[in-house]
Coordinates of N, CA and C in Angstrom, one line a residue:
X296 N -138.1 -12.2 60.6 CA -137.4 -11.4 61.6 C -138.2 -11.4 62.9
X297 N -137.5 -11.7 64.0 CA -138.3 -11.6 65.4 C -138.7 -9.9 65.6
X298 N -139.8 -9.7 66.7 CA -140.0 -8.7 67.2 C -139.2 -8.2 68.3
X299 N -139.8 -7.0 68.4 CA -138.7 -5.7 68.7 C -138.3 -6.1 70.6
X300 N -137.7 -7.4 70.9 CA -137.5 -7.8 72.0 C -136.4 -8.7 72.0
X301 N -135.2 -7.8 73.4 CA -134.2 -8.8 73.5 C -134.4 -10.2 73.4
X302 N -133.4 -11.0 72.2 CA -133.5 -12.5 71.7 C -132.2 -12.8 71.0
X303 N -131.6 -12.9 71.9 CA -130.0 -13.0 71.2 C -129.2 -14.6 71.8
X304 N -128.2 -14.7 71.3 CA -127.0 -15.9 72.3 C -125.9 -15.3 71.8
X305 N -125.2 -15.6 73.2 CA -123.4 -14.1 72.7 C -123.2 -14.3 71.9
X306 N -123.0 -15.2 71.0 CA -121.9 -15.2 69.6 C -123.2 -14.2 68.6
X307 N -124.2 -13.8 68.5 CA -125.1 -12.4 68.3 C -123.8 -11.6 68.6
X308 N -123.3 -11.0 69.7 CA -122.7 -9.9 69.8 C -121.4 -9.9 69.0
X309 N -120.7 -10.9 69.2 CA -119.6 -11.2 68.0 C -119.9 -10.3 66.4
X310 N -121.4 -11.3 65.8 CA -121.8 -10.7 64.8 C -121.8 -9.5 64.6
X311 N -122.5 -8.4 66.0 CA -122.6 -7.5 65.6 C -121.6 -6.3 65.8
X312 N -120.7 -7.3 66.6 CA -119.3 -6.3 66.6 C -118.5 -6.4 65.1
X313 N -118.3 -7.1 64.4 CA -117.7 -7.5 63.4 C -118.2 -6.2 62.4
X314 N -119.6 -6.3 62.3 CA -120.1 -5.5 61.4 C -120.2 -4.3 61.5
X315 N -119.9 -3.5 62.4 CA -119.5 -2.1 62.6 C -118.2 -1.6 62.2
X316 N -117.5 -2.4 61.4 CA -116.5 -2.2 60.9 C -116.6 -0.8 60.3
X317 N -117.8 -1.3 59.8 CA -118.1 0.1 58.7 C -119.4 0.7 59.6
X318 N -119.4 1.8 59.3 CA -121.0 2.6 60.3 C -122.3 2.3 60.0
X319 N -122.9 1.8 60.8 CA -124.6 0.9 60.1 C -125.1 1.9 61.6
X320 N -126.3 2.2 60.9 CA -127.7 2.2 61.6 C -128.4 0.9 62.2
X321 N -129.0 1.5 63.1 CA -129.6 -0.1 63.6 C -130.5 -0.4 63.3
X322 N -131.3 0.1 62.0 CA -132.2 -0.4 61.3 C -131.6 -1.3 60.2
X323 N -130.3 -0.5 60.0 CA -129.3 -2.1 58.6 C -129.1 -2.9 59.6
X324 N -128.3 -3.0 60.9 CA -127.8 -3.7 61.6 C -128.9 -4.8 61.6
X325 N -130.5 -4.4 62.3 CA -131.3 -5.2 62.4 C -131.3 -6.1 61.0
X326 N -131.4 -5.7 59.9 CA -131.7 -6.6 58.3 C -130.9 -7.1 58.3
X327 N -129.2 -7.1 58.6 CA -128.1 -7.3 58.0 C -128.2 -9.0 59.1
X328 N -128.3 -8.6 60.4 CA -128.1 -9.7 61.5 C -129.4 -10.9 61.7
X329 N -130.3 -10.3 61.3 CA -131.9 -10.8 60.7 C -132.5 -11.2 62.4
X330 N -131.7 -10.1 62.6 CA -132.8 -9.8 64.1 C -133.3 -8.3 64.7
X331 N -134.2 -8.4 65.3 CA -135.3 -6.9 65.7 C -134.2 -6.0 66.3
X332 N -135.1 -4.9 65.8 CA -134.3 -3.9 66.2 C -134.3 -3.7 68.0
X333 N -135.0 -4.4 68.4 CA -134.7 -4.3 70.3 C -133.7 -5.0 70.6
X334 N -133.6 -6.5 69.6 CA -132.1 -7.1 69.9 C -130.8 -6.3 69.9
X335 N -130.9 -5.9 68.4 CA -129.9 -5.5 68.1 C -129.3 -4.2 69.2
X336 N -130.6 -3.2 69.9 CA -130.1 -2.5 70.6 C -129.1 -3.1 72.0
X337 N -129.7 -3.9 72.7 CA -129.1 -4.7 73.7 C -128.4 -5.3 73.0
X338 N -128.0 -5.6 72.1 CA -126.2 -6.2 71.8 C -125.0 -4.6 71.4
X339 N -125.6 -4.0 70.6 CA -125.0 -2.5 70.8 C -125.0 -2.0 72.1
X340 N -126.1 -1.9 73.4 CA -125.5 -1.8 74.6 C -123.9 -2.8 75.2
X341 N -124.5 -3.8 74.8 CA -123.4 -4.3 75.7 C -121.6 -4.0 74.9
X342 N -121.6 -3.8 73.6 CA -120.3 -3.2 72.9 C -119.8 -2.1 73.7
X343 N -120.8 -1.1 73.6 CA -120.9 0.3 73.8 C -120.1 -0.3 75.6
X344 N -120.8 -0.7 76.6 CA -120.5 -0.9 77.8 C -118.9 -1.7 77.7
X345 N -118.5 -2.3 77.0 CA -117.3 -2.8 76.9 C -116.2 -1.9 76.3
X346 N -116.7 -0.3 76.1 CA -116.0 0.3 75.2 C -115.7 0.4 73.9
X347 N -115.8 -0.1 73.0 CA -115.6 -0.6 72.0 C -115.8 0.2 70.5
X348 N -116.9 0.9 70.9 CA -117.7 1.7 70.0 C -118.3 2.9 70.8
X349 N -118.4 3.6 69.4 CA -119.0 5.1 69.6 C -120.5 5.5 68.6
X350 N -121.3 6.0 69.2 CA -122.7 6.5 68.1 C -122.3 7.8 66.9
X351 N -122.2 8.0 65.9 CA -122.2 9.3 65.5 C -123.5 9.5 65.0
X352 N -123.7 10.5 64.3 CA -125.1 11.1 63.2 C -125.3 9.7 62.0
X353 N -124.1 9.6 61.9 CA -124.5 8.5 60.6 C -124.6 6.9 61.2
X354 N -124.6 6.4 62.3 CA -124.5 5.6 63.1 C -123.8 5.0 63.9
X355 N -123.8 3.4 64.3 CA -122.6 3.4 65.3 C -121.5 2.4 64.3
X356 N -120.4 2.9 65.1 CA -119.1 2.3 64.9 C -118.0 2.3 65.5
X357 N -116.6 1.5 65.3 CA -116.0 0.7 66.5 C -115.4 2.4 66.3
X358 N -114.7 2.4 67.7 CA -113.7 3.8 67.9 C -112.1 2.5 68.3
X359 N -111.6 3.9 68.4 CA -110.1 3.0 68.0 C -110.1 1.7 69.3
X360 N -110.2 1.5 70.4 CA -110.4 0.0 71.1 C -110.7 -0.5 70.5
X361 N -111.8 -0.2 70.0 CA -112.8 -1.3 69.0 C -111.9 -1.8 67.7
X362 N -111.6 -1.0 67.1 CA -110.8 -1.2 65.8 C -109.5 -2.0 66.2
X363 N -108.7 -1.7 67.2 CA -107.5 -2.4 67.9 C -108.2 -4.0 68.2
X364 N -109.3 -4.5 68.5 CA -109.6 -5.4 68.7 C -110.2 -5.7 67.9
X365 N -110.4 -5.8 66.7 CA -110.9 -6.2 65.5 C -109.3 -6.5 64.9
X366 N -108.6 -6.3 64.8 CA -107.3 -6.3 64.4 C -107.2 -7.5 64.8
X367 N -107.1 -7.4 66.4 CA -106.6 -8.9 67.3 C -107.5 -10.4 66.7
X368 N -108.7 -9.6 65.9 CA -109.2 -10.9 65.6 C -108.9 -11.5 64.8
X369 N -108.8 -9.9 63.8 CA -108.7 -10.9 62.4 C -107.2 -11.3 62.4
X370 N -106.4 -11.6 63.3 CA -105.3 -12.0 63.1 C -105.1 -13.4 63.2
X371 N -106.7 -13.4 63.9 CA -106.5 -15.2 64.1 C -107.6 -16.0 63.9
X372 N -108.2 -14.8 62.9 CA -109.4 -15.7 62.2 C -110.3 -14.7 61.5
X373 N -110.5 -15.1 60.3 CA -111.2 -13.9 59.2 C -112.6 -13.9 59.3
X374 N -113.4 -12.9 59.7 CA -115.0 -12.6 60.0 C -115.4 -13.9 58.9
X375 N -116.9 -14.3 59.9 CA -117.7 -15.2 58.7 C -117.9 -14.4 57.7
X376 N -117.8 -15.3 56.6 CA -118.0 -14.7 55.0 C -119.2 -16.0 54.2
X377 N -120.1 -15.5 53.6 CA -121.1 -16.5 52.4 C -119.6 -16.6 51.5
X378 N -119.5 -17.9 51.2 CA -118.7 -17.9 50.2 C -119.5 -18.6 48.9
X379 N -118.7 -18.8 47.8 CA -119.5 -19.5 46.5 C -119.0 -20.6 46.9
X380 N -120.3 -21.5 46.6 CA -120.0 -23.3 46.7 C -121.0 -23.9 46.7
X381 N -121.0 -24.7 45.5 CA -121.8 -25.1 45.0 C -121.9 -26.9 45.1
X382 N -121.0 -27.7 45.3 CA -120.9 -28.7 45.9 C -121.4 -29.9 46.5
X383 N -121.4 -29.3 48.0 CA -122.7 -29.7 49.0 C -123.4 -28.5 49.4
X384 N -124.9 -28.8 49.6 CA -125.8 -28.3 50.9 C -125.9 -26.9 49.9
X385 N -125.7 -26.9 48.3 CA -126.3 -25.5 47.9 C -127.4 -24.7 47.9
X386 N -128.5 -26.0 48.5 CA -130.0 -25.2 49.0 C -129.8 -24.7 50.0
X387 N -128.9 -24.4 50.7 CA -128.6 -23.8 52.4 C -127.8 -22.2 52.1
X388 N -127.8 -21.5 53.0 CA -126.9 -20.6 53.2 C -125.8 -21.1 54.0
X389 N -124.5 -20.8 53.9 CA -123.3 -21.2 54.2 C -122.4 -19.6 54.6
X390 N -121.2 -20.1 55.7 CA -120.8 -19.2 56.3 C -119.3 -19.8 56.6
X391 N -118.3 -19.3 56.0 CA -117.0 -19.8 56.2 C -116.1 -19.0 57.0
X392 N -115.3 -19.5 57.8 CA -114.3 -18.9 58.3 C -112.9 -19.6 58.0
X393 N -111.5 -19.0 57.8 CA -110.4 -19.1 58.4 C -109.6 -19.1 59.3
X394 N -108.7 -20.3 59.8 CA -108.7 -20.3 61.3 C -107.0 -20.1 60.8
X395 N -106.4 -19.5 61.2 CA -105.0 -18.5 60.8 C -103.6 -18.8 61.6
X396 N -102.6 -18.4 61.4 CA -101.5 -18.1 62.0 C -101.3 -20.0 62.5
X397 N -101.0 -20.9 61.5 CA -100.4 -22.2 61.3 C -101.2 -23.1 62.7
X398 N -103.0 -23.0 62.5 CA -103.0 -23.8 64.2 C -104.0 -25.1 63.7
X399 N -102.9 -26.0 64.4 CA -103.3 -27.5 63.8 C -104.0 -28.0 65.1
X400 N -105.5 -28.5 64.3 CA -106.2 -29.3 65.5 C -105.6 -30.8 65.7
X401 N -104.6 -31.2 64.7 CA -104.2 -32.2 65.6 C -103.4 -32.3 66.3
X402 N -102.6 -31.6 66.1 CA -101.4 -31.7 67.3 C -101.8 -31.9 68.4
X403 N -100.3 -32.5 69.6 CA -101.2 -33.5 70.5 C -100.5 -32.4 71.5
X404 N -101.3 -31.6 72.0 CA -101.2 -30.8 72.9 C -102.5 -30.9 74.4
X405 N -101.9 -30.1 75.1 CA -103.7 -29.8 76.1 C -105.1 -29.9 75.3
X406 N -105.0 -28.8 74.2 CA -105.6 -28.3 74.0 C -106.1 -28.9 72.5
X407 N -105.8 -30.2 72.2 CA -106.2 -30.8 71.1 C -108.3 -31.1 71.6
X408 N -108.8 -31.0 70.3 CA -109.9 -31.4 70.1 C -110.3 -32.1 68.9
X409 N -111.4 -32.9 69.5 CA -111.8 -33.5 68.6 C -112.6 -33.5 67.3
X410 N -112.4 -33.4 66.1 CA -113.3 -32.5 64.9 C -114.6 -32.9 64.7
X411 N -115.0 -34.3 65.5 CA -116.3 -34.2 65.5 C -117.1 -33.5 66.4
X412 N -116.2 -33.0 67.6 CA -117.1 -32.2 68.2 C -116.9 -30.8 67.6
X413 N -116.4 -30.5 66.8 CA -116.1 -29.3 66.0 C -117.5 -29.2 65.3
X414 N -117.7 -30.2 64.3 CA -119.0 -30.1 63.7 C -120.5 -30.6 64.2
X415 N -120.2 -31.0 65.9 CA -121.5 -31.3 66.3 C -121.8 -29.9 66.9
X416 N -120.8 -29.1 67.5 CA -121.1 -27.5 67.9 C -121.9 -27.3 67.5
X417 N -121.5 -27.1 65.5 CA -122.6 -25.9 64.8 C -123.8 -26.5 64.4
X418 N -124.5 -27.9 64.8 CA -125.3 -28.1 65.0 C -126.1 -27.7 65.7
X419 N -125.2 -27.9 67.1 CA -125.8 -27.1 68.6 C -126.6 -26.1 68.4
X420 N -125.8 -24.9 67.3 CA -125.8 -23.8 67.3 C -126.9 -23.9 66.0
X421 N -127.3 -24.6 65.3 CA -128.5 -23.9 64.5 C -128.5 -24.5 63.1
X422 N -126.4 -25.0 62.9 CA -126.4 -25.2 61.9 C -127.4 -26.8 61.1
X423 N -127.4 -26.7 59.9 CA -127.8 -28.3 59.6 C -126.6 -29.0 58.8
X424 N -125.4 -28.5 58.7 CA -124.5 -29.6 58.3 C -122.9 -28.1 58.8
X425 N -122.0 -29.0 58.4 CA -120.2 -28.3 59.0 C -119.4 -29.0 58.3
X426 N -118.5 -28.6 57.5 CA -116.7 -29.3 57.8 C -116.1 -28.8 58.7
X427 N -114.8 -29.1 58.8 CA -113.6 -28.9 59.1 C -112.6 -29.4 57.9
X428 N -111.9 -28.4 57.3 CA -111.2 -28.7 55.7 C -109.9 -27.9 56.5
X429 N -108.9 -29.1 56.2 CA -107.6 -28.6 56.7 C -106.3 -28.3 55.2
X430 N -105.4 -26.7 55.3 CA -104.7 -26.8 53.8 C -103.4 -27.1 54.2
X431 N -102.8 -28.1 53.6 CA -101.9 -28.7 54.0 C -101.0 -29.2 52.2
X432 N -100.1 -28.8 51.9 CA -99.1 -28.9 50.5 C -100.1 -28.4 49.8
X433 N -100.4 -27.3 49.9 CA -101.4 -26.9 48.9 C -102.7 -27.8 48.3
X434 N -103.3 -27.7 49.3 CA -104.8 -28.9 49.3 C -105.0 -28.5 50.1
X435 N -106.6 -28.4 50.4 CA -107.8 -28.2 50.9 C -108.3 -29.3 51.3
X436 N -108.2 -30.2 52.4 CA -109.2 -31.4 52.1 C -109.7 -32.0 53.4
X437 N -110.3 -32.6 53.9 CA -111.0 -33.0 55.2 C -110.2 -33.7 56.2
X438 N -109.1 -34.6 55.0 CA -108.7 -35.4 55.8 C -107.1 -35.7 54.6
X439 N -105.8 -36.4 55.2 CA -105.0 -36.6 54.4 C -105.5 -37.5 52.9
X440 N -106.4 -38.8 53.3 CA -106.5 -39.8 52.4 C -107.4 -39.7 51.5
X441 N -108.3 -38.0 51.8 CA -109.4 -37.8 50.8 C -109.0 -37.2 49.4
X442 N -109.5 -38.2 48.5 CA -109.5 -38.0 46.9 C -110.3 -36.3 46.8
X443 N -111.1 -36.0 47.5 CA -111.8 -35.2 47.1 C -111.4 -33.6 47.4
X444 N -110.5 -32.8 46.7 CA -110.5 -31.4 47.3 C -111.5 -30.1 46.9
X445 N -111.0 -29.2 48.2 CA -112.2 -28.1 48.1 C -111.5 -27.0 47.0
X446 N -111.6 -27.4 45.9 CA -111.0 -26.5 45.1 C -111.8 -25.2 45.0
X447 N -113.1 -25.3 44.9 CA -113.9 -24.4 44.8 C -113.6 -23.1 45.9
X448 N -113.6 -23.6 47.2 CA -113.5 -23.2 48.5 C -112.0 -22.3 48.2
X449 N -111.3 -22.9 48.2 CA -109.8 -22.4 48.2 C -109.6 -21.2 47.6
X450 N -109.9 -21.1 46.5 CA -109.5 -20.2 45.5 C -110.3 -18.9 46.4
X451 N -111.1 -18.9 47.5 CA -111.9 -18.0 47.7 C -110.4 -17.2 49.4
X452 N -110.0 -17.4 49.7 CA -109.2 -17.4 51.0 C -107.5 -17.4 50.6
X453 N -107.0 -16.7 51.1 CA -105.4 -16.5 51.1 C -104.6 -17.5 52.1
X454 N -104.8 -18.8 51.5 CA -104.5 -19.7 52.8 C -103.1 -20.0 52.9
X455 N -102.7 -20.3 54.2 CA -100.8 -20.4 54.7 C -100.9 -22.5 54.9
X456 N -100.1 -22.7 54.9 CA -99.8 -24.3 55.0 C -99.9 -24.1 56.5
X457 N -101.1 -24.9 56.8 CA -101.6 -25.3 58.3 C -103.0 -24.3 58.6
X458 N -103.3 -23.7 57.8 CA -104.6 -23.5 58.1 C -105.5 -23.8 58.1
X459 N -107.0 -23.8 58.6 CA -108.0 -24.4 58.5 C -109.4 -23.8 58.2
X460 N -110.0 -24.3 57.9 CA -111.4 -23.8 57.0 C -112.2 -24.3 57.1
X461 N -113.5 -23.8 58.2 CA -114.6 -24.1 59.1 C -116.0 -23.3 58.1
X462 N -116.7 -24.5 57.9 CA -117.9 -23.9 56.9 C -119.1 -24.6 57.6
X463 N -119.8 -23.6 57.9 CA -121.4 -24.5 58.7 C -122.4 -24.2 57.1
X464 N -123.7 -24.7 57.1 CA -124.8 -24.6 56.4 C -125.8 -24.7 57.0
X465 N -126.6 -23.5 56.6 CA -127.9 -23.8 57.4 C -129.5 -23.2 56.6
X466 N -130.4 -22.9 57.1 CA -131.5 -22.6 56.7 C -131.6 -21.2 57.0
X467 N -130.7 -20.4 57.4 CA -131.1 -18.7 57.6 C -129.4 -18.6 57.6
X468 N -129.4 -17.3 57.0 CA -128.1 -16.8 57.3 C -126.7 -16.8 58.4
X469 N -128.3 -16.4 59.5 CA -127.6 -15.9 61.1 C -127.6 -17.3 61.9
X470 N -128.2 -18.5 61.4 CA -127.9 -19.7 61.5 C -126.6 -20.4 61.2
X471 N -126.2 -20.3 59.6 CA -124.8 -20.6 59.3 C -123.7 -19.7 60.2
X472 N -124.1 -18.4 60.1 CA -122.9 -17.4 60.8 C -122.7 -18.3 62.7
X473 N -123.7 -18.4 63.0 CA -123.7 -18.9 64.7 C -122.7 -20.2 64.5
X474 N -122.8 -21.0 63.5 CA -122.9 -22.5 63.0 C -120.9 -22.5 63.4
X475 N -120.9 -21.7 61.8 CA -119.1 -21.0 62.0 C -118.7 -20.8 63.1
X476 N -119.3 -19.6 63.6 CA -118.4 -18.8 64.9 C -118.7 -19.9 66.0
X477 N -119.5 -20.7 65.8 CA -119.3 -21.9 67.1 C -117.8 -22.8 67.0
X478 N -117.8 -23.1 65.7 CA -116.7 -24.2 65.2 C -115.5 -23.2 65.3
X479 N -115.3 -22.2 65.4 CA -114.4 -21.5 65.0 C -113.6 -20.9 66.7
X480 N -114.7 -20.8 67.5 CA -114.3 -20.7 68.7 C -114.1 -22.2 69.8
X481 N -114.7 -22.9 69.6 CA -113.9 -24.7 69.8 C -112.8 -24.6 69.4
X482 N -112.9 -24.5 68.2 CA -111.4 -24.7 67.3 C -110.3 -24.0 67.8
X483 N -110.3 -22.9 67.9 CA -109.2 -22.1 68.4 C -109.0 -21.1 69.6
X484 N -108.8 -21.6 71.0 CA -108.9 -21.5 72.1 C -108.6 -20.2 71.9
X485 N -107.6 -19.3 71.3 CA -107.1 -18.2 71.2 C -108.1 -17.2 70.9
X486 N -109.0 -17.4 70.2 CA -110.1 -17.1 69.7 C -111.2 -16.5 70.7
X487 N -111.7 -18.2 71.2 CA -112.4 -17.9 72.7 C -111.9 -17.0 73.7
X488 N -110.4 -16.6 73.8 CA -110.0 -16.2 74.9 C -110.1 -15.2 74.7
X489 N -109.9 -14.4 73.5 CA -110.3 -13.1 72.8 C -111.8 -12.2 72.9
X490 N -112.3 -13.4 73.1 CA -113.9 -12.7 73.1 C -114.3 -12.9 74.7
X491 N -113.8 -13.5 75.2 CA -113.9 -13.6 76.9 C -113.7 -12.5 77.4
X492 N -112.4 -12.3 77.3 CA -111.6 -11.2 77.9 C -111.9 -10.1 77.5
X493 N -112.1 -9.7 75.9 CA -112.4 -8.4 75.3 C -113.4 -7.5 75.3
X494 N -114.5 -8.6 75.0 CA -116.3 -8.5 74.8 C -116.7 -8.8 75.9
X495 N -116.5 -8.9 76.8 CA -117.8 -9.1 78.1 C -118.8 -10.4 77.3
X496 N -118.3 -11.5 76.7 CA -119.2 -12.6 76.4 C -118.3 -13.6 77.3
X497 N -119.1 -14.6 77.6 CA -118.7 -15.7 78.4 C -119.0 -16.7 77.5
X498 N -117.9 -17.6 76.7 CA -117.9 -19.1 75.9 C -117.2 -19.8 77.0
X499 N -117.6 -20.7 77.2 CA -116.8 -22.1 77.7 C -117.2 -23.2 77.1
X500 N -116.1 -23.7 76.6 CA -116.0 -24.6 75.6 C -115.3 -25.7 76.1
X501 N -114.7 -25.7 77.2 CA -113.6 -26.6 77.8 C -114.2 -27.9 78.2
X502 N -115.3 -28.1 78.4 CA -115.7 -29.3 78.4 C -115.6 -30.3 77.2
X503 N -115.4 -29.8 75.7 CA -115.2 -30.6 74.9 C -113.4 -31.0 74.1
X504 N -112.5 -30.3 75.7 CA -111.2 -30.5 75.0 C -111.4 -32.1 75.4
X505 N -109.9 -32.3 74.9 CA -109.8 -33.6 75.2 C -108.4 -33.4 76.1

């Protein structure tokens, strides 16, 4: 765990918005995000400054803005989760997201990107390995021609035909979580635009559309 001095990168604040779902002290916050409790206060500052959240006796948590935008997210993408998977990279901690509401990275729009720079992000970001696993006729799989599906994976997610499933691996927790929420905001511009506008965080990603 670092010491008790601001040491964050925004998608830190993401994290620690997500997890006030429920009321944490900033002493869990600190264990839970596996950073100092001086981080964690400057990322609670900046929520708190965006409105978001309220302190009580039992700690902080979102107040209804906050909860109204936690809604907006998970509508278009479900908080990182450790899932079970045993497969690849089981010596690693792993962090998966769902990318929601039918959005295909290939379609050939503006806003198409390219999936290797999907998985070179969460490198950027800390990760040491990523997919991109797209479910399409009921399959889970990287790519149409791959023999190989994430059956394991699947069974874990409520998935819709066209969704997608972004898994980083890394050597610390809050490494895989950065790894995801990197791939996950590439991935889905709606996403990024979300946390721009809402959170007072600044992502630009736009250099890697195509």
């Amino acid at each position: 765990m670092v010491g008790n001095v601001p040491n964050y990168v925004p998608l830190d604040v993401v994290r620690c918005f997500i997890r006030l779902e429920n009321s944490k002290s900033r002493k869990n916050l600190s264990e839970d995000l596996g950073l100092g409790e001086g981080t964690v206060k400057a990322l609670l500052n900046i929520l708190k400054e965006q409105g978001v959240t309220l302190s009580t006796k039992e700690g902080h948590v979102l107040n209804e803005k906050g909860e109204k935008l936690l809604s907006e997210l998970k509508g278009l993408v479900t908080p990182p989760m450790q899932v079970a998977y045993t497969d690849f990279y089981s010596e690693l901690y792993n962090s998966a997201m769902q990318l929601k509401r039918g959005f295909h990275l290939r379609e050939r729009t503006k806003e198409r990107i390219d999936t290797v720079n999907i998985r070179d992000i969460a490198v950027r970001n800390g990760a040491d390995a990523a997919f991109i696993i797209f479910y399409k006729n009921g399959k889970l799989k990287m790519s149409e021609n791959d023999t190989y599906t994430f059956s394991q994976l699947q069974k874990q997610f409520k998935l819709k035909e066209g969704d997608v499933v972004v898994i980083s691996f890394a050597k610390t927790k809050r490494l895989a979580e950065l790894g995801v929420l990197a791939q996950a905001t590439l991935a889905n511009p709606a996403f990024v635009s979300l946390i721009n506008k809402k959170m007072g965080i600044k992502l630009d990603y736009k250099w890697y559309y195509k």
